[in-house]
Amino acid sequence: GAVVSQHPSRVICKSGTSVKIECRSLDFQATTMFWYRQFPKQSLMLMATSNEGSKATYEQGVEKDKFLINHASLTLSTLTVTSAHPEDSSFYICSASGQGGTNYGYTFGSGTRLTVV
Amino acid sequence: AQSVTQLDSQVPVFEEAPVELRCNYSSSVSVYLFWYVQYPNQGLQLLLKYLSGSTLVKGINGFEAEFNKSQTSFHLRKPSVHISDTAEYFCAVTPYSSASKIIFGSGTRLSIRP
């Protein structure tokens, strides 16, 4: 079945540094990838949608210069949190959709717990 | 625009009892419907989905859901729950397009008591 690998699963970084999170589709071509943020005991908030080879489309209120998304290939998308601050600490989840993926469903990565100290 | 309402934020149930998690949606266009489960510190796993056809959809782990167009509902049910079913459950919709964003409900925490 469709598998999405997300790394790292946990990361702790110092305030002011940047962190990159990778999302890979292992057995299908992900034409579209989505990045979500989840606060404790809350639902998933869509941050941005990226199509392979195009600029990401960010949701209202999400700073595109702070959350850099790259979708350079059909199997890899990255989210870079630049100049991270404690308020960026959260659970980040990617999902992928594309030919060979869950038909009209979305395969999710296992998430990345980011802690900024 | 679409929206999803999960009326119950928490549902406590005794082990081996039946459970129903409610989901209602609003949309001006036809949608696909999903239920996802999230275990602590993990991503989301697809339980089941409704695309078309039979309104009763069977998923993994013994769960099923029924699509009711007139009531715009997609309630999730299981006849007998286990401790391992303790998790967060999300109902979601997406309009008829293979790459449209998913709209999630606020989630229902299912806690199973022995």
CSV table of C-alpha atoms in Angstrom, one decimal:
chain,number,residue,atom,x,y,z
A,1,GLY,CA,0.0,0.0,0.0
A,2,ALA,CA,0.9,3.7,-0.2
A,3,VAL,CA,3.5,4.7,2.3
A,4,VAL,CA,4.8,8.1,3.3
A,5,SER,CA,7.9,8.4,5.4
A,6,GLN,CA,8.5,11.5,7.5
A,7,HIS,CA,11.8,12.4,9.2
A,8,PRO,CA,12.8,13.1,11.8
A,9,SER,CA,10.1,11.9,14.2
A,10,ARG,CA,11.4,14.2,16.9
A,11,VAL,CA,13.7,17.1,16.9
A,12,ILE,CA,14.8,19.6,19.5
A,13,CYS,CA,16.5,22.8,18.4
A,14,LYS,CA,17.7,26.0,19.8
A,15,SER,CA,15.8,29.2,19.3
A,16,GLY,CA,17.0,31.0,16.2
A,17,THR,CA,18.1,28.0,14.3
A,18,SER,CA,16.4,26.3,11.3
A,19,VAL,CA,14.9,22.8,11.1
A,20,LYS,CA,14.2,20.8,8.0
A,21,ILE,CA,11.5,18.1,7.9
A,22,GLU,CA,11.4,15.6,5.1
A,23,CYS,CA,8.4,13.8,3.7
A,24,ARG,CA,8.9,11.0,1.2
A,25,SER,CA,6.4,8.9,-0.7
A,26,LEU,CA,8.0,5.5,-0.9
A,27,ASP,CA,5.9,3.6,-3.4
A,28,PHE,CA,4.0,6.2,-5.4
A,29,GLN,CA,4.4,9.5,-7.1
A,30,ALA,CA,3.1,12.3,-4.9
A,31,THR,CA,1.9,15.0,-7.3
A,32,THR,CA,0.5,16.9,-4.3
A,33,MET,CA,1.7,17.1,-0.8
A,34,PHE,CA,0.1,18.8,2.2
A,35,TRP,CA,1.7,20.1,5.4
A,36,TYR,CA,-0.3,20.3,8.6
A,37,ARG,CA,0.4,21.6,12.1
A,38,GLN,CA,-1.3,20.1,15.1
A,39,PHE,CA,-1.4,21.7,18.5
A,40,PRO,CA,-2.0,19.5,21.6
A,41,LYS,CA,-5.5,18.0,21.7
A,42,GLN,CA,-6.5,19.9,18.6
A,43,SER,CA,-7.3,19.0,15.0
A,44,LEU,CA,-4.9,19.3,12.1
A,45,MET,CA,-4.5,22.8,10.6
A,46,LEU,CA,-3.5,22.9,7.0
A,47,MET,CA,-0.5,25.1,6.5
A,48,ALA,CA,0.2,24.7,2.8
A,49,THR,CA,-0.3,22.7,-0.3
A,50,SER,CA,2.5,21.9,-2.7
A,51,ASN,CA,2.5,20.6,-6.2
A,52,GLU,CA,5.7,19.1,-7.6
A,53,GLY,CA,7.7,21.7,-9.4
A,54,SER,CA,5.5,24.6,-8.4
A,55,LYS,CA,5.5,27.1,-5.5
A,56,ALA,CA,3.5,26.1,-2.5
A,57,THR,CA,0.1,27.6,-1.8
A,58,TYR,CA,-0.1,28.8,1.8
A,59,GLU,CA,-3.2,29.0,3.9
A,60,GLN,CA,-4.2,32.4,5.3
A,61,GLY,CA,-2.1,33.4,8.3
A,62,VAL,CA,0.8,31.1,7.6
A,63,GLU,CA,4.1,32.9,7.1
A,64,LYS,CA,5.6,31.7,3.8
A,65,ASP,CA,9.0,33.1,4.7
A,66,LYS,CA,9.1,31.3,8.0
A,67,PHE,CA,7.8,27.9,6.8
A,68,LEU,CA,9.6,27.2,3.5
A,69,ILE,CA,8.2,24.3,1.5
A,70,ASN,CA,10.0,22.7,-1.4
A,71,HIS,CA,8.5,20.0,-3.6
A,72,ALA,CA,11.3,19.4,-6.1
A,73,SER,CA,10.5,15.8,-7.0
A,74,LEU,CA,7.5,13.5,-7.1
A,75,THR,CA,8.7,11.7,-4.1
A,76,LEU,CA,10.0,14.3,-1.8
A,77,SER,CA,8.7,17.5,-0.1
A,78,THR,CA,10.5,19.4,2.7
A,79,LEU,CA,9.3,21.8,5.2
A,80,THR,CA,11.9,24.1,6.7
A,81,VAL,CA,11.1,26.1,9.8
A,82,THR,CA,13.4,29.1,9.7
A,83,SER,CA,14.6,31.0,12.7
A,84,ALA,CA,12.5,28.8,15.0
A,85,HIS,CA,11.1,30.1,18.2
A,86,PRO,CA,9.4,28.4,21.1
A,87,GLU,CA,6.0,29.2,19.7
A,88,ASP,CA,6.8,27.1,16.6
A,89,SER,CA,7.0,24.0,18.9
A,90,SER,CA,4.3,21.7,17.6
A,91,PHE,CA,3.5,18.4,15.8
A,92,TYR,CA,3.9,18.7,12.1
A,93,ILE,CA,2.4,16.1,9.7
A,94,CYS,CA,2.7,15.8,6.0
A,95,SER,CA,0.3,13.9,3.6
A,96,ALA,CA,0.6,13.0,0.0
A,97,SER,CA,-1.8,12.4,-2.8
A,98,GLY,CA,-1.1,11.2,-6.3
A,99,GLN,CA,-1.2,8.4,-8.8
A,100,GLY,CA,-0.8,5.1,-7.1
A,101,GLY,CA,-1.6,6.6,-3.7
A,102,THR,CA,-4.8,6.0,-1.7
A,103,ASN,CA,-7.5,6.6,-4.2
A,104,TYR,CA,-9.1,9.9,-3.3
A,105,GLY,CA,-7.6,9.6,0.1
A,106,TYR,CA,-4.4,10.8,1.5
A,107,THR,CA,-1.5,9.0,3.0
A,108,PHE,CA,-0.1,10.6,6.1
A,109,GLY,CA,3.4,10.6,7.4
A,110,SER,CA,4.0,9.6,11.0
A,111,GLY,CA,4.6,13.2,12.1
A,112,THR,CA,7.5,15.3,13.5
A,113,ARG,CA,7.4,16.6,17.1
A,114,LEU,CA,9.4,19.9,17.0
A,115,THR,CA,10.5,21.4,20.3
A,116,VAL,CA,12.2,24.7,20.2
A,117,VAL,CA,14.2,25.6,23.4
B,1,ALA,CA,-16.8,25.7,1.3
B,2,GLN,CA,-16.9,22.6,3.4
B,3,SER,CA,-17.0,22.1,7.2
B,4,VAL,CA,-17.0,19.1,9.5
B,5,THR,CA,-18.6,18.9,12.9
B,6,GLN,CA,-17.7,16.2,15.4
B,7,LEU,CA,-20.1,16.9,18.2
B,8,ASP,CA,-18.4,14.8,20.9
B,9,SER,CA,-14.9,15.9,21.9
B,10,GLN,CA,-14.6,12.9,24.2
B,11,VAL,CA,-16.4,9.5,24.3
B,12,PRO,CA,-15.7,7.2,27.3
B,13,VAL,CA,-16.8,3.6,26.7
B,14,PHE,CA,-16.4,0.3,28.6
B,15,GLU,CA,-14.5,-2.4,26.9
B,16,GLU,CA,-16.6,-4.7,24.7
B,17,ALA,CA,-19.4,-2.1,24.5
B,18,PRO,CA,-20.6,-0.7,21.2
B,19,VAL,CA,-19.6,2.9,20.2
B,20,GLU,CA,-20.8,5.5,17.8
B,21,LEU,CA,-18.7,8.6,17.0
B,22,ARG,CA,-20.8,11.3,15.3
B,23,CYS,CA,-19.8,13.3,12.3
B,24,ASN,CA,-21.9,15.9,10.3
B,25,TYR,CA,-20.7,17.8,7.4
B,26,SER,CA,-21.7,20.8,5.4
B,27,SER,CA,-20.9,21.3,1.7
B,28,SER,CA,-22.4,23.0,-1.3
B,29,VAL,CA,-20.8,20.4,-3.6
B,30,SER,CA,-20.5,16.6,-3.5
B,31,VAL,CA,-17.7,15.3,-1.2
B,32,TYR,CA,-15.8,12.3,-0.4
B,33,LEU,CA,-15.8,11.3,3.3
B,34,PHE,CA,-13.1,9.8,5.5
B,35,TRP,CA,-12.5,8.6,9.0
B,36,TYR,CA,-8.9,8.6,10.3
B,37,VAL,CA,-7.4,7.4,13.6
B,38,GLN,CA,-4.5,8.9,15.4
B,39,TYR,CA,-2.6,7.2,18.1
B,40,PRO,CA,-0.4,9.3,20.5
B,41,ASN,CA,2.5,11.0,18.8
B,42,GLN,CA,1.7,9.4,15.5
B,43,GLY,CA,0.4,10.4,12.1
B,44,LEU,CA,-3.1,9.6,10.8
B,45,GLN,CA,-4.2,6.2,9.6
B,46,LEU,CA,-7.1,5.8,7.3
B,47,LEU,CA,-9.9,3.8,8.8
B,48,LEU,CA,-12.4,3.9,6.0
B,49,LYS,CA,-13.6,6.2,3.2
B,50,TYR,CA,-16.8,6.8,1.3
B,51,LEU,CA,-16.4,7.6,-2.4
B,52,SER,CA,-19.7,6.3,-3.9
B,53,GLY,CA,-21.9,3.2,-4.0
B,54,SER,CA,-23.1,1.5,-0.9
B,55,THR,CA,-23.7,3.9,1.9
B,56,LEU,CA,-22.4,1.4,4.5
B,57,VAL,CA,-18.7,1.4,4.4
B,58,LYS,CA,-16.6,-1.2,6.3
B,59,GLY,CA,-13.1,-0.3,7.4
B,60,ILE,CA,-10.1,-1.7,9.3
B,61,ASN,CA,-10.2,-2.8,12.9
B,62,GLY,CA,-13.9,-3.7,12.8
B,63,PHE,CA,-15.1,-0.2,12.2
B,64,GLU,CA,-17.9,0.8,9.8
B,65,ALA,CA,-19.6,4.0,8.9
B,66,GLU,CA,-22.8,4.9,7.2
B,67,PHE,CA,-23.2,7.8,4.8
B,68,ASN,CA,-26.5,9.6,5.1
B,69,LYS,CA,-26.9,12.2,2.5
B,70,SER,CA,-30.2,13.6,3.7
B,71,GLN,CA,-28.8,14.1,7.2
B,72,THR,CA,-25.3,15.0,5.9
B,73,SER,CA,-23.9,12.6,8.4
B,74,PHE,CA,-21.1,10.0,8.4
B,75,HIS,CA,-21.2,8.4,11.8
B,76,LEU,CA,-18.5,5.8,12.8
B,77,ARG,CA,-19.5,2.7,14.6
B,78,LYS,CA,-18.0,-0.4,16.2
B,79,PRO,CA,-20.0,-3.2,17.8
B,80,SER,CA,-17.5,-4.1,20.5
B,81,VAL,CA,-14.5,-1.9,21.4
B,82,HIS,CA,-11.1,-3.0,22.8
B,83,ILE,CA,-8.6,-1.2,24.9
B,84,SER,CA,-6.4,-0.8,21.8
B,85,ASP,CA,-9.1,1.4,20.2
B,86,THR,CA,-8.2,4.2,22.6
B,87,ALA,CA,-7.1,7.0,20.2
B,88,GLU,CA,-8.2,10.2,18.6
B,89,TYR,CA,-10.6,9.9,15.7
B,90,PHE,CA,-11.0,12.5,12.9
B,91,CYS,CA,-13.8,12.8,10.4
B,92,ALA,CA,-12.8,14.5,7.2
B,93,VAL,CA,-14.2,15.6,3.8
B,94,THR,CA,-12.8,16.6,0.5
B,95,PRO,CA,-14.7,17.9,-2.6
B,96,TYR,CA,-14.7,15.8,-5.7
B,97,SER,CA,-11.2,16.4,-6.8
B,98,SER,CA,-8.2,14.1,-6.5
B,99,ALA,CA,-6.0,16.8,-5.1
B,100,SER,CA,-8.2,19.0,-3.1
B,101,LYS,CA,-7.3,19.7,0.5
B,102,ILE,CA,-9.0,17.7,3.2
B,103,ILE,CA,-11.1,19.5,5.8
B,104,PHE,CA,-10.9,17.9,9.2
B,105,GLY,CA,-13.3,17.8,12.1
B,106,SER,CA,-12.1,18.8,15.6
B,107,GLY,CA,-11.6,15.2,16.6
B,108,THR,CA,-13.2,12.8,19.1
B,109,ARG,CA,-11.1,11.2,21.8
B,110,LEU,CA,-12.3,7.6,22.4
B,111,SER,CA,-11.2,6.3,25.8
B,112,ILE,CA,-11.9,2.7,26.6
B,113,ARG,CA,-12.4,1.7,30.2
B,114,PRO,CA,-11.7,-1.9,31.3
